[in-house]
Amino acid sequence: MTFTKTATQIKKSALNELAKTRDINTLAFWRKEYLGKVGKFTKLTRQIAQLPAKERASAGKAVNELKQALAKALQEREKQFHELPPSPVSRSQLSTFFDLTAPGADFQLGHLHPITQMRQYAEDIFVRMGFEVFEAREVDDDYHNFESLNMPPQHPARDLWDTFWTEDELVLITHTSSMQHRILLGQKPPIRAIIVGRCFRHEATDASHEHTLNQIEGLYVDKGIKLPDLIGTFKKFLDEFSQRDIKMKIQPSHFPFVEPGIEFLLDCAICFGTGEVEGERCSTCGGSGWLELAGAGMVHPSVLAEAGLDPQKYSGFAWGFGLDRLVMVKYGIENIRHFYSGDLRFIRQF
Ligand code: FA5
């Protein structure tokens, strides 16, 4: 092939490929391939020296023409890229090009769910008070959820909890008390434990009842522990958690694993204890003015004995409160179902 023909071919392929460049980055690759130190144009120029003397003049002319043509075309293409507004078309053409050095695009960071935030907040308070934090199993056996807590099979108190069972007779825990036996077993008092976990109940849901709820259990066993220790410790935590002197009511209750048993109720944050909102019954507290927060009491002697602890020597208290309800009171949330609604307008407020 003659020198001039080669030059013509290089020009043709160069202009062709130049038209295919998509941006200044691909243009840089083109420049290197044709005009770079070992590019096609440079290589062609070097061949002139090997040509017979009579052909060199026409070869030189061809090379000059080629150089001018490529330089002009390159200049025009560069101008086009600088003038090109960023359009969807040019962006889609860019899609195959990945610029490692480009700064990352902005995106909105998420954050922890309010229940998780408040669980960590509560855990920190308890750790400062000297408790150790444990996590409950979400699926457990009948023994830990019921039997070890003084509720043998057929015990009527089991009806307090509408329960989900698996086909192999495991239970989705109804309360974090399911961990009490494991924590007491083989331990030498003092025992100071906090148990956090998700619990499940077959509930008809309403403003204060969910099928999935979060409980925080407290368990404290030592020599000489009495009911006022329970009340004082729990009140101290509540004040710290809500950052105010929270209004609380205590009333008797029954749970087979405590004796005596009590309940803690908090002033409803929606109706401020009046039971009414704009002349209607307050749906958050059912019109009572109080929201039941926790079951509690002195650990039953049978529960201590089942775990190998001498009830003559040791006593203790336990509580189990609904974290979701406590967060409702702290922030004035009127319906527990917001937490699992997946509604970002709610979640983003925390
Ligand atoms: C219990 O679960 C006992 N294990 C508590 C306990 C522990 C008693 C240790 C004695 C000693 P209860 O079913 O009442 O008790 O639930 C405790 C708290 O969990 C309630 O006061 C409430 O705050 C919360 N809770 C219970 N059911 C639901 C529900 N369906 N939705 C939201 N919160 C609930």
PDB file of C-alpha atoms and ligand atoms in Angstrom, residues 149 160-161 174-178 180 201 203 208-215 217-218 253 255 257-258 261-264 292-298 317-326 336, ligand 1:
ATOM      1  CA  LEU A 149     -41.955 -19.034  85.813  1.00  0.00           C
ATOM      2  CA  LEU A 160     -52.991 -13.927  80.057  1.00  0.00           C
ATOM      3  CA  TRP A 161     -50.894 -14.172  76.903  1.00  0.00           C
ATOM      4  CA  THR A 174     -44.663 -13.378  74.994  1.00  0.00           C
ATOM      5  CA  HIS A 175     -42.446 -11.528  77.460  1.00  0.00           C
ATOM      6  CA  THR A 176     -38.791 -10.987  78.336  1.00  0.00           C
ATOM      7  CA  SER A 177     -39.395 -12.840  81.617  1.00  0.00           C
ATOM      8  CA  SER A 178     -38.561 -15.891  79.444  1.00  0.00           C
ATOM      9  CA  GLN A 180     -35.219 -14.973  84.008  1.00  0.00           C
ATOM     10  CA  ARG A 201     -48.771 -11.523  71.097  1.00  0.00           C
ATOM     11  CA  GLU A 203     -53.578  -9.259  69.874  1.00  0.00           C
ATOM     12  CA  SER A 208     -51.816   0.935  72.850  1.00  0.00           C
ATOM     13  CA  HIS A 209     -51.605  -2.736  71.768  1.00  0.00           C
ATOM     14  CA  GLU A 210     -49.413  -4.175  69.015  1.00  0.00           C
ATOM     15  CA  HIS A 211     -48.779  -7.779  68.001  1.00  0.00           C
ATOM     16  CA  THR A 212     -45.024  -7.053  68.231  1.00  0.00           C
ATOM     17  CA  LEU A 213     -43.818  -5.121  71.251  1.00  0.00           C
ATOM     18  CA  ASN A 214     -40.509  -4.344  72.902  1.00  0.00           C
ATOM     19  CA  GLN A 215     -40.007  -5.098  76.553  1.00  0.00           C
ATOM     20  CA  GLU A 217     -37.077  -6.572  81.960  1.00  0.00           C
ATOM     21  CA  GLY A 218     -35.275  -5.793  85.200  1.00  0.00           C
ATOM     22  CA  SER A 253     -51.671  -7.070  90.131  1.00  0.00           C
ATOM     23  CA  PHE A 255     -48.370 -12.639  87.843  1.00  0.00           C
ATOM     24  CA  PHE A 257     -43.861 -15.556  89.006  1.00  0.00           C
ATOM     25  CA  VAL A 258     -43.975 -12.732  91.575  1.00  0.00           C
ATOM     26  CA  GLY A 261     -47.349  -8.476  92.150  1.00  0.00           C
ATOM     27  CA  ILE A 262     -47.860  -4.864  91.140  1.00  0.00           C
ATOM     28  CA  GLU A 263     -48.368  -2.737  88.055  1.00  0.00           C
ATOM     29  CA  PHE A 264     -46.879   0.639  87.149  1.00  0.00           C
ATOM     30  CA  GLU A 292     -50.221   0.674  81.876  1.00  0.00           C
ATOM     31  CA  LEU A 293     -46.451   0.562  81.561  1.00  0.00           C
ATOM     32  CA  ALA A 294     -45.177  -2.468  83.466  1.00  0.00           C
ATOM     33  CA  GLY A 295     -45.903  -5.570  85.440  1.00  0.00           C
ATOM     34  CA  ALA A 296     -43.580  -6.121  88.394  1.00  0.00           C
ATOM     35  CA  GLY A 297     -43.166  -7.640  91.826  1.00  0.00           C
ATOM     36  CA  MET A 298     -40.954  -9.606  94.181  1.00  0.00           C
ATOM     37  CA  PHE A 317     -37.518  -7.960  92.369  1.00  0.00           C
ATOM     38  CA  ALA A 318     -38.417  -8.058  88.705  1.00  0.00           C
ATOM     39  CA  TRP A 319     -40.295  -5.851  86.287  1.00  0.00           C
ATOM     40  CA  GLY A 320     -41.178  -6.005  82.606  1.00  0.00           C
ATOM     41  CA  PHE A 321     -42.144  -2.751  80.927  1.00  0.00           C
ATOM     42  CA  GLY A 322     -43.305  -1.950  77.404  1.00  0.00           C
ATOM     43  CA  LEU A 323     -40.625   0.207  75.782  1.00  0.00           C
ATOM     44  CA  ASP A 324     -43.012   1.241  72.991  1.00  0.00           C
ATOM     45  CA  ARG A 325     -45.447   2.660  75.548  1.00  0.00           C
ATOM     46  CA  LEU A 326     -42.701   4.468  77.431  1.00  0.00           C
ATOM     47  CA  ILE A 336     -48.461   2.608  69.110  1.00  0.00           C
TER      48      ILE A 336
HETATM   49  C1  FA5 B   1     -45.622  -9.180  81.415  1.00  0.00           C
HETATM   50  O1  FA5 B   1     -45.276  -9.352  80.238  1.00  0.00           O
HETATM   51  C2  FA5 B   1     -44.786  -9.680  82.547  1.00  0.00           C
HETATM   52  N1  FA5 B   1     -43.760 -10.536  82.063  1.00  0.00           N
HETATM   53  C3  FA5 B   1     -44.201  -8.479  83.282  1.00  0.00           C
HETATM   54  C4  FA5 B   1     -43.532  -8.837  84.567  1.00  0.00           C
HETATM   55  C5  FA5 B   1     -42.164  -9.036  84.582  1.00  0.00           C
HETATM   56  C6  FA5 B   1     -44.267  -9.003  85.713  1.00  0.00           C
HETATM   57  C7  FA5 B   1     -41.519  -9.358  85.754  1.00  0.00           C
HETATM   58  C8  FA5 B   1     -43.658  -9.330  86.884  1.00  0.00           C
HETATM   59  C9  FA5 B   1     -42.268  -9.496  86.926  1.00  0.00           C
HETATM   60  P1  FA5 B   1     -47.712  -7.742  80.818  1.00  0.00           P
HETATM   61  O2  FA5 B   1     -48.362  -8.732  79.927  1.00  0.00           O
HETATM   62  O3  FA5 B   1     -48.616  -6.930  81.643  1.00  0.00           O
HETATM   63  O4  FA5 B   1     -46.649  -8.435  81.767  1.00  0.00           O
HETATM   64  O5  FA5 B   1     -46.809  -6.804  79.921  1.00  0.00           O
HETATM   65  C10 FA5 B   1     -45.921  -5.880  80.483  1.00  0.00           C
HETATM   66  C11 FA5 B   1     -45.954  -4.582  79.732  1.00  0.00           C
HETATM   67  O6  FA5 B   1     -45.683  -4.798  78.354  1.00  0.00           O
HETATM   68  C12 FA5 B   1     -47.311  -3.886  79.722  1.00  0.00           C
HETATM   69  O7  FA5 B   1     -47.503  -3.163  80.899  1.00  0.00           O
HETATM   70  C13 FA5 B   1     -47.204  -3.007  78.531  1.00  0.00           C
HETATM   71  O8  FA5 B   1     -46.449  -1.843  78.779  1.00  0.00           O
HETATM   72  C14 FA5 B   1     -46.431  -3.879  77.581  1.00  0.00           C
HETATM   73  N2  FA5 B   1     -47.356  -4.594  76.695  1.00  0.00           N
HETATM   74  C15 FA5 B   1     -48.003  -5.733  76.929  1.00  0.00           C
HETATM   75  N3  FA5 B   1     -48.761  -6.108  75.879  1.00  0.00           N
HETATM   76  C16 FA5 B   1     -48.565  -5.173  74.929  1.00  0.00           C
HETATM   77  C17 FA5 B   1     -49.035  -4.985  73.597  1.00  0.00           C
HETATM   78  N4  FA5 B   1     -49.834  -5.852  73.015  1.00  0.00           N
HETATM   79  N5  FA5 B   1     -48.631  -3.900  72.914  1.00  0.00           N
HETATM   80  C18 FA5 B   1     -47.769  -3.019  73.488  1.00  0.00           C
HETATM   81  N6  FA5 B   1     -47.283  -3.139  74.725  1.00  0.00           N
HETATM   82  C19 FA5 B   1     -47.686  -4.192  75.448  1.00  0.00           C
END
